[in-house]
PDB file of C-alpha atoms in Angstrom:
ATOM      1  CA  MET A   1      11.884  39.430 122.424  1.00  0.00           C
ATOM      2  CA  TYR A   2      12.643  42.601 124.363  1.00  0.00           C
ATOM      3  CA  ARG A   3      14.837  40.674 126.784  1.00  0.00           C
ATOM      4  CA  SER A   4      16.874  39.039 124.025  1.00  0.00           C
ATOM      5  CA  VAL A   5      17.624  42.454 122.535  1.00  0.00           C
ATOM      6  CA  VAL A   6      18.386  44.252 125.769  1.00  0.00           C
ATOM      7  CA  ASP A   7      20.668  41.736 127.498  1.00  0.00           C
ATOM      8  CA  PRO A   8      23.558  41.841 124.966  1.00  0.00           C
ATOM      9  CA  LEU A   9      23.260  45.619 124.877  1.00  0.00           C
ATOM     10  CA  ILE A  10      23.520  45.866 128.646  1.00  0.00           C
ATOM     11  CA  ILE A  11      26.595  43.628 128.590  1.00  0.00           C
ATOM     12  CA  ALA A  12      28.174  45.838 125.916  1.00  0.00           C
ATOM     13  CA  VAL A  13      27.420  48.962 127.940  1.00  0.00           C
ATOM     14  CA  MET A  14      28.921  47.442 131.094  1.00  0.00           C
ATOM     15  CA  LEU A  15      32.092  46.348 129.268  1.00  0.00           C
ATOM     16  CA  ALA A  16      32.471  49.806 127.731  1.00  0.00           C
ATOM     17  CA  GLY A  17      31.939  51.431 131.133  1.00  0.00           C
ATOM     18  CA  ALA A  18      34.512  49.184 132.818  1.00  0.00           C
ATOM     19  CA  LEU A  19      37.206  49.781 130.170  1.00  0.00           C
ATOM     20  CA  ALA A  20      36.521  53.511 129.912  1.00  0.00           C
ATOM     21  CA  GLY A  21      36.507  53.738 133.719  1.00  0.00           C
ATOM     22  CA  LEU A  22      39.877  51.972 133.885  1.00  0.00           C
ATOM     23  CA  VAL A  23      41.433  54.401 131.395  1.00  0.00           C
ATOM     24  CA  GLN A  24      39.853  57.363 133.186  1.00  0.00           C
ATOM     25  CA  GLY A  25      41.018  56.108 136.569  1.00  0.00           C
ATOM     26  CA  ILE A  26      44.611  55.947 135.335  1.00  0.00           C
ATOM     27  CA  SER A  27      44.680  59.192 133.362  1.00  0.00           C
ATOM     28  CA  GLY A  28      41.856  61.287 134.823  1.00  0.00           C
ATOM     29  CA  PHE A  29      40.109  61.707 131.475  1.00  0.00           C
ATOM     30  CA  ALA A  30      39.215  59.955 128.179  1.00  0.00           C
ATOM     31  CA  PHE A  31      36.126  58.154 129.532  1.00  0.00           C
ATOM     32  CA  VAL A  32      33.831  59.803 126.977  1.00  0.00           C
ATOM     33  CA  LEU A  33      36.147  59.056 124.062  1.00  0.00           C
ATOM     34  CA  VAL A  34      36.713  55.402 124.985  1.00  0.00           C
ATOM     35  CA  ALA A  35      33.074  54.673 125.774  1.00  0.00           C
ATOM     36  CA  THR A  36      31.841  56.531 122.684  1.00  0.00           C
ATOM     37  CA  ALA A  37      34.240  54.649 120.420  1.00  0.00           C
ATOM     38  CA  MET A  38      32.817  51.355 121.743  1.00  0.00           C
ATOM     39  CA  LEU A  39      29.118  52.236 121.927  1.00  0.00           C
ATOM     40  CA  ALA A  40      28.594  54.532 118.934  1.00  0.00           C
ATOM     41  CA  TRP A  41      27.983  51.453 116.797  1.00  0.00           C
ATOM     42  CA  VAL A  42      25.124  50.119 118.942  1.00  0.00           C
ATOM     43  CA  LEU A  43      23.422  53.202 120.432  1.00  0.00           C
ATOM     44  CA  PRO A  44      21.710  56.149 118.724  1.00  0.00           C
ATOM     45  CA  PRO A  45      23.148  59.589 119.598  1.00  0.00           C
ATOM     46  CA  ASP A  46      20.187  60.607 121.772  1.00  0.00           C
ATOM     47  CA  MET A  47      20.881  57.598 124.037  1.00  0.00           C
ATOM     48  CA  LEU A  48      24.664  57.454 123.635  1.00  0.00           C
ATOM     49  CA  VAL A  49      25.438  60.946 124.921  1.00  0.00           C
ATOM     50  CA  PRO A  50      23.505  60.841 128.241  1.00  0.00           C
ATOM     51  CA  VAL A  51      24.602  57.257 128.977  1.00  0.00           C
ATOM     52  CA  VAL A  52      28.277  58.078 128.421  1.00  0.00           C
ATOM     53  CA  ILE A  53      28.142  61.391 130.312  1.00  0.00           C
ATOM     54  CA  CYS A  54      26.452  59.726 133.306  1.00  0.00           C
ATOM     55  CA  GLY A  55      29.104  57.004 133.311  1.00  0.00           C
ATOM     56  CA  ALA A  56      31.875  59.593 133.075  1.00  0.00           C
ATOM     57  CA  PHE A  57      30.367  61.602 135.924  1.00  0.00           C
ATOM     58  CA  VAL A  58      30.328  58.736 138.436  1.00  0.00           C
ATOM     59  CA  ALA A  59      33.778  57.587 137.281  1.00  0.00           C
ATOM     60  CA  GLN A  60      35.178  61.063 137.911  1.00  0.00           C
ATOM     61  CA  LEU A  61      33.550  61.256 141.336  1.00  0.00           C
ATOM     62  CA  SER A  62      34.909  57.856 142.374  1.00  0.00           C
ATOM     63  CA  SER A  63      38.507  58.529 141.321  1.00  0.00           C
ATOM     64  CA  ILE A  64      38.978  62.197 142.224  1.00  0.00           C
ATOM     65  CA  ALA A  65      39.279  61.214 145.881  1.00  0.00           C
ATOM     66  CA  SER A  66      42.800  59.968 145.128  1.00  0.00           C
ATOM     67  CA  VAL A  67      43.936  63.547 144.317  1.00  0.00           C
ATOM     68  CA  ARG A  68      41.543  65.650 146.412  1.00  0.00           C
ATOM     69  CA  ALA A  69      44.391  66.841 148.661  1.00  0.00           C
ATOM     70  CA  HIS A  70      45.957  68.571 145.632  1.00  0.00           C
ATOM     71  CA  PHE A  71      42.876  70.537 144.630  1.00  0.00           C
ATOM     72  CA  GLU A  72      43.228  74.320 144.950  1.00  0.00           C
ATOM     73  CA  VAL A  73      40.310  76.653 144.327  1.00  0.00           C
ATOM     74  CA  ARG A  74      42.654  79.437 143.181  1.00  0.00           C
ATOM     75  CA  ARG A  75      44.210  77.231 140.504  1.00  0.00           C
ATOM     76  CA  ALA A  76      40.932  75.716 139.287  1.00  0.00           C
ATOM     77  CA  ALA A  77      38.842  78.924 139.376  1.00  0.00           C
ATOM     78  CA  PRO A  78      40.020  80.399 136.011  1.00  0.00           C
ATOM     79  CA  PHE A  79      39.264  77.138 134.210  1.00  0.00           C
ATOM     80  CA  LEU A  80      35.832  76.841 135.809  1.00  0.00           C
ATOM     81  CA  SER A  81      34.968  80.482 135.086  1.00  0.00           C
ATOM     82  CA  GLY A  82      36.067  80.163 131.481  1.00  0.00           C
ATOM     83  CA  GLY A  83      34.128  76.918 131.103  1.00  0.00           C
ATOM     84  CA  LEU A  84      30.975  78.513 132.499  1.00  0.00           C
ATOM     85  CA  LEU A  85      31.214  81.216 129.825  1.00  0.00           C
ATOM     86  CA  GLY A  86      32.067  78.765 127.057  1.00  0.00           C
ATOM     87  CA  LEU A  87      29.334  76.180 127.635  1.00  0.00           C
ATOM     88  CA  PRO A  88      26.371  78.357 126.480  1.00  0.00           C
ATOM     89  CA  LEU A  89      28.319  79.375 123.377  1.00  0.00           C
ATOM     90  CA  GLY A  90      29.007  75.720 122.652  1.00  0.00           C
ATOM     91  CA  PHE A  91      25.294  74.909 122.919  1.00  0.00           C
ATOM     92  CA  MET A  92      24.520  77.717 120.453  1.00  0.00           C
ATOM     93  CA  LEU A  93      27.222  76.641 117.996  1.00  0.00           C
ATOM     94  CA  LEU A  94      25.864  73.092 118.104  1.00  0.00           C
ATOM     95  CA  ARG A  95      22.863  74.323 116.096  1.00  0.00           C
ATOM     96  CA  VAL A  96      24.865  75.913 113.281  1.00  0.00           C
ATOM     97  CA  ILE A  97      28.080  73.914 112.767  1.00  0.00           C
ATOM     98  CA  ASP A  98      28.748  70.485 111.343  1.00  0.00           C
ATOM     99  CA  VAL A  99      29.772  68.475 114.413  1.00  0.00           C
ATOM    100  CA  ALA A 100      31.341  65.736 112.260  1.00  0.00           C
ATOM    101  CA  VAL A 101      33.658  68.257 110.586  1.00  0.00           C
ATOM    102  CA  PHE A 102      34.443  69.821 113.958  1.00  0.00           C
ATOM    103  CA  ARG A 103      35.397  66.439 115.421  1.00  0.00           C
ATOM    104  CA  LEU A 104      37.560  65.666 112.374  1.00  0.00           C
ATOM    105  CA  CYS A 105      39.484  68.947 112.686  1.00  0.00           C
ATOM    106  CA  VAL A 106      40.057  68.406 116.414  1.00  0.00           C
ATOM    107  CA  GLY A 107      41.198  64.829 115.764  1.00  0.00           C
ATOM    108  CA  ILE A 108      43.715  65.834 113.094  1.00  0.00           C
ATOM    109  CA  ALA A 109      45.113  68.625 115.276  1.00  0.00           C
ATOM    110  CA  LEU A 110      45.528  66.232 118.213  1.00  0.00           C
ATOM    111  CA  MET A 111      47.276  63.593 116.119  1.00  0.00           C
ATOM    112  CA  VAL A 112      49.753  66.056 114.621  1.00  0.00           C
ATOM    113  CA  TYR A 113      50.561  67.922 117.826  1.00  0.00           C
ATOM    114  CA  CYS A 114      50.816  64.884 120.105  1.00  0.00           C
ATOM    115  CA  SER A 115      53.012  63.065 117.582  1.00  0.00           C
ATOM    116  CA  ILE A 116      55.425  66.014 117.684  1.00  0.00           C
ATOM    117  CA  MET A 117      55.382  66.121 121.484  1.00  0.00           C
ATOM    118  CA  LEU A 118      56.057  62.391 121.785  1.00  0.00           C
ATOM    119  CA  ALA A 119      58.964  62.698 119.351  1.00  0.00           C
ATOM    120  CA  CYS A 120      60.612  65.322 121.584  1.00  0.00           C
ATOM    121  CA  ARG A 121      63.073  64.131 124.185  1.00  0.00           C
ATOM    122  CA  THR A 122      61.761  66.620 126.708  1.00  0.00           C
ATOM    123  CA  PHE A 123      58.331  68.207 126.926  1.00  0.00           C
ATOM    124  CA  PRO A 124      58.108  72.018 126.804  1.00  0.00           C
ATOM    125  CA  VAL A 125      56.780  73.831 129.869  1.00  0.00           C
ATOM    126  CA  VAL A 126      54.541  76.869 129.373  1.00  0.00           C
ATOM    127  CA  ARG A 127      54.746  79.360 132.241  1.00  0.00           C
ATOM    128  CA  ALA A 128      53.446  82.451 130.447  1.00  0.00           C
ATOM    129  CA  GLY A 129      49.883  83.735 130.445  1.00  0.00           C
ATOM    130  CA  GLY A 130      49.013  83.062 134.067  1.00  0.00           C
ATOM    131  CA  ARG A 131      45.375  82.871 135.154  1.00  0.00           C
ATOM    132  CA  LEU A 132      44.167  84.695 132.020  1.00  0.00           C
ATOM    133  CA  ALA A 133      45.580  81.950 129.779  1.00  0.00           C
ATOM    134  CA  ASP A 134      44.104  79.289 132.076  1.00  0.00           C
ATOM    135  CA  GLY A 135      40.709  80.971 131.778  1.00  0.00           C
ATOM    136  CA  GLY A 136      41.047  81.072 127.984  1.00  0.00           C
ATOM    137  CA  VAL A 137      41.727  77.338 127.891  1.00  0.00           C
ATOM    138  CA  GLY A 138      38.723  76.763 130.155  1.00  0.00           C
ATOM    139  CA  PHE A 139      36.617  78.859 127.764  1.00  0.00           C
ATOM    140  CA  ILE A 140      37.710  76.728 124.780  1.00  0.00           C
ATOM    141  CA  ALA A 141      37.067  73.535 126.745  1.00  0.00           C
ATOM    142  CA  GLY A 142      33.608  74.808 127.677  1.00  0.00           C
ATOM    143  CA  ILE A 143      32.771  75.501 124.033  1.00  0.00           C
ATOM    144  CA  MET A 144      33.979  72.050 122.985  1.00  0.00           C
ATOM    145  CA  SER A 145      31.991  70.450 125.785  1.00  0.00           C
ATOM    146  CA  GLY A 146      28.821  72.219 124.652  1.00  0.00           C
ATOM    147  CA  VAL A 147      29.371  71.337 120.991  1.00  0.00           C
ATOM    148  CA  CYS A 148      30.286  67.663 121.286  1.00  0.00           C
ATOM    149  CA  GLY A 149      31.292  66.799 124.859  1.00  0.00           C
ATOM    150  CA  LEU A 150      35.031  67.036 124.135  1.00  0.00           C
ATOM    151  CA  SER A 151      36.297  69.229 126.948  1.00  0.00           C
ATOM    152  CA  GLY A 152      39.146  66.825 127.734  1.00  0.00           C
ATOM    153  CA  PRO A 153      41.749  67.430 124.991  1.00  0.00           C
ATOM    154  CA  PRO A 154      42.432  71.183 125.445  1.00  0.00           C
ATOM    155  CA  LEU A 155      42.361  71.044 129.234  1.00  0.00           C
ATOM    156  CA  THR A 156      44.535  67.961 129.770  1.00  0.00           C
ATOM    157  CA  LEU A 157      46.987  69.112 127.123  1.00  0.00           C
ATOM    158  CA  TRP A 158      47.320  72.541 128.742  1.00  0.00           C
ATOM    159  CA  CYS A 159      47.766  71.131 132.249  1.00  0.00           C
ATOM    160  CA  ALA A 160      50.512  68.825 130.950  1.00  0.00           C
ATOM    161  CA  LEU A 161      52.282  71.762 129.278  1.00  0.00           C
ATOM    162  CA  ARG A 162      52.102  73.732 132.536  1.00  0.00           C
ATOM    163  CA  GLY A 163      54.513  71.188 134.005  1.00  0.00           C
ATOM    164  CA  TRP A 164      52.477  70.638 137.167  1.00  0.00           C
ATOM    165  CA  PRO A 165      52.892  67.399 139.162  1.00  0.00           C
ATOM    166  CA  LYS A 166      50.559  64.649 137.976  1.00  0.00           C
ATOM    167  CA  GLU A 167      48.370  64.895 141.082  1.00  0.00           C
ATOM    168  CA  VAL A 168      47.892  68.644 140.557  1.00  0.00           C
ATOM    169  CA  GLN A 169      47.064  68.117 136.883  1.00  0.00           C
ATOM    170  CA  ARG A 170      44.413  65.551 137.691  1.00  0.00           C
ATOM    171  CA  ALA A 171      42.878  67.510 140.564  1.00  0.00           C
ATOM    172  CA  THR A 172      42.582  70.534 138.255  1.00  0.00           C
ATOM    173  CA  PHE A 173      41.114  69.023 135.125  1.00  0.00           C
ATOM    174  CA  GLN A 174      38.948  66.461 136.914  1.00  0.00           C
ATOM    175  CA  SER A 175      37.257  69.220 138.915  1.00  0.00           C
ATOM    176  CA  PHE A 176      36.479  70.930 135.593  1.00  0.00           C
ATOM    177  CA  PHE A 177      35.012  67.761 134.096  1.00  0.00           C
ATOM    178  CA  ILE A 178      32.788  67.164 137.124  1.00  0.00           C
ATOM    179  CA  PHE A 179      31.633  70.785 136.964  1.00  0.00           C
ATOM    180  CA  THR A 180      30.677  70.608 133.271  1.00  0.00           C
ATOM    181  CA  GLN A 181      28.973  67.239 133.710  1.00  0.00           C
ATOM    182  CA  ILE A 182      26.869  68.647 136.564  1.00  0.00           C
ATOM    183  CA  VAL A 183      25.758  71.380 134.163  1.00  0.00           C
ATOM    184  CA  LEU A 184      25.017  68.903 131.350  1.00  0.00           C
ATOM    185  CA  LEU A 185      22.858  66.484 133.359  1.00  0.00           C
ATOM    186  CA  PRO A 186      19.961  68.949 133.889  1.00  0.00           C
ATOM    187  CA  VAL A 187      20.156  69.771 130.165  1.00  0.00           C
ATOM    188  CA  PHE A 188      19.527  66.100 129.377  1.00  0.00           C
ATOM    189  CA  LEU A 189      16.510  66.123 131.679  1.00  0.00           C
ATOM    190  CA  TRP A 190      15.187  69.304 130.108  1.00  0.00           C
ATOM    191  CA  GLN A 191      15.560  67.839 126.612  1.00  0.00           C
ATOM    192  CA  GLY A 192      13.832  64.602 127.637  1.00  0.00           C
ATOM    193  CA  LEU A 193      16.857  62.406 126.870  1.00  0.00           C
ATOM    194  CA  LEU A 194      16.653  60.351 130.077  1.00  0.00           C
ATOM    195  CA  GLY A 195      13.771  58.067 129.161  1.00  0.00           C
ATOM    196  CA  PRO A 196      13.174  54.588 130.648  1.00  0.00           C
ATOM    197  CA  LYS A 197      15.422  52.730 128.161  1.00  0.00           C
ATOM    198  CA  THR A 198      18.232  55.238 128.611  1.00  0.00           C
ATOM    199  CA  LEU A 199      17.944  55.053 132.405  1.00  0.00           C
ATOM    200  CA  LEU A 200      18.208  51.254 132.183  1.00  0.00           C
ATOM    201  CA  LEU A 201      21.521  51.624 130.348  1.00  0.00           C
ATOM    202  CA  VAL A 202      22.663  54.294 132.814  1.00  0.00           C
ATOM    203  CA  ALA A 203      21.963  51.817 135.630  1.00  0.00           C
ATOM    204  CA  ALA A 204      24.155  49.305 133.793  1.00  0.00           C
ATOM    205  CA  ILE A 205      27.096  51.605 133.075  1.00  0.00           C
ATOM    206  CA  VAL A 206      27.333  53.246 136.520  1.00  0.00           C
ATOM    207  CA  PRO A 207      28.630  50.293 138.630  1.00  0.00           C
ATOM    208  CA  ALA A 208      30.959  49.145 135.829  1.00  0.00           C
ATOM    209  CA  SER A 209      32.362  52.666 135.507  1.00  0.00           C
ATOM    210  CA  VAL A 210      32.979  52.965 139.234  1.00  0.00           C
ATOM    211  CA  ALA A 211      34.717  49.572 139.410  1.00  0.00           C
ATOM    212  CA  GLY A 212      36.992  50.370 136.459  1.00  0.00           C
ATOM    213  CA  SER A 213      37.767  53.853 137.743  1.00  0.00           C
ATOM    214  CA  LEU A 214      38.752  52.667 141.222  1.00  0.00           C
ATOM    215  CA  MET A 215      41.058  50.048 139.738  1.00  0.00           C
ATOM    216  CA  GLY A 216      42.629  52.634 137.445  1.00  0.00           C
ATOM    217  CA  ALA A 217      43.128  55.080 140.337  1.00  0.00           C
ATOM    218  CA  ARG A 218      45.224  52.451 142.113  1.00  0.00           C
ATOM    219  CA  LEU A 219      47.429  52.000 139.040  1.00  0.00           C
ATOM    220  CA  PHE A 220      47.807  55.794 138.715  1.00  0.00           C
ATOM    221  CA  ARG A 221      49.916  55.936 141.887  1.00  0.00           C
ATOM    222  CA  ARG A 222      52.656  53.883 140.225  1.00  0.00           C
ATOM    223  CA  PHE A 223      53.349  56.453 137.487  1.00  0.00           C
ATOM    224  CA  SER A 224      56.075  59.099 137.702  1.00  0.00           C
ATOM    225  CA  ASP A 225      55.341  62.673 136.543  1.00  0.00           C
ATOM    226  CA  GLN A 226      57.261  62.113 133.298  1.00  0.00           C
ATOM    227  CA  THR A 227      55.530  58.811 132.583  1.00  0.00           C
ATOM    228  CA  PHE A 228      52.170  60.399 133.333  1.00  0.00           C
ATOM    229  CA  ARG A 229      52.805  63.224 130.844  1.00  0.00           C
ATOM    230  CA  THR A 230      53.800  60.664 128.210  1.00  0.00           C
ATOM    231  CA  LEU A 231      50.608  58.733 128.952  1.00  0.00           C
ATOM    232  CA  ILE A 232      48.542  61.895 128.511  1.00  0.00           C
ATOM    233  CA  PHE A 233      50.004  62.568 125.063  1.00  0.00           C
ATOM    234  CA  VAL A 234      49.590  58.940 124.009  1.00  0.00           C
ATOM    235  CA  LEU A 235      45.936  58.954 125.074  1.00  0.00           C
ATOM    236  CA  LEU A 236      45.343  62.280 123.335  1.00  0.00           C
ATOM    237  CA  LEU A 237      46.942  60.856 120.188  1.00  0.00           C
ATOM    238  CA  LEU A 238      44.641  57.841 120.352  1.00  0.00           C
ATOM    239  CA  SER A 239      41.719  60.160 121.069  1.00  0.00           C
ATOM    240  CA  GLY A 240      42.540  62.079 117.912  1.00  0.00           C
ATOM    241  CA  ALA A 241      42.640  58.846 115.932  1.00  0.00           C
ATOM    242  CA  ALA A 242      39.254  57.859 117.399  1.00  0.00           C
ATOM    243  CA  LEU A 243      37.811  61.152 116.161  1.00  0.00           C
ATOM    244  CA  VAL A 244      39.326  60.853 112.686  1.00  0.00           C
ATOM    245  CA  PHE A 245      38.506  57.178 112.071  1.00  0.00           C
ATOM    246  CA  PRO A 246      34.703  57.559 111.719  1.00  0.00           C
ATOM    247  CA  ALA A 247      35.161  60.249 109.054  1.00  0.00           C
ATOM    248  CA  VAL A 248      37.685  58.140 107.146  1.00  0.00           C
ATOM    249  CA  HIS A 249      35.457  55.061 107.448  1.00  0.00           C
ATOM    250  CA  ALA A 250      32.446  57.006 106.171  1.00  0.00           C
ATOM    251  CA  ALA A 251      34.433  58.405 103.234  1.00  0.00           C
ATOM    252  CA  PHE A 252      35.539  54.967 102.012  1.00  0.00           C
ATOM    253  CA  SER A 253      32.472  52.908 102.904  1.00  0.00           C
TER     254      SER A 253
END
């Protein structure tokens, strides 16, 4: 009986990990959103979050090698510092805010803004603010990561608006994601979320995530900077839709 229940679930987790890894390997982000959209229907939240974060972590590690030469500590430091300050605040806010409403607001904002950006013939480039603005974005991303694991949208959007080459963008925001995921994993252990059943699913998603991520990293090299920026906005638009859909579905079901 246990085997008949677990086997289809493991297959679903592996398929979600492979597809999310492919998207992450191409874009450098969106693993959590893709995997969550596929697995939220079959896993409870206390299993879903650690399984998805573990898959995202190994996917990031396996694909960041393709842009490691473009990583600069000076560029990444403000984001990492801001994220380190924002994460504890996000954990505290998690206890007092309605996460569903928060996700809905983020989703609507992403859909509106990215639709406008995709309608523009040229993307704006933001050069003002310097390291202080970068740190502020890292702070917001840290809060969002602590609240609901959504550090990707503000960081990838900001890096795209900075007008950096695609390799620099990826090296910057992927280093942030790996940093926040390293912080989150001990939290899962402390909260007792990595039980035997969850670890079984983690063991299933890890190799699938790595395989998908490596394949996506190869495809990434074929994109121009302009095409990559367009891809980022398209994925953020779809991410926004993925956040809004559950609320709309719940309202009309």
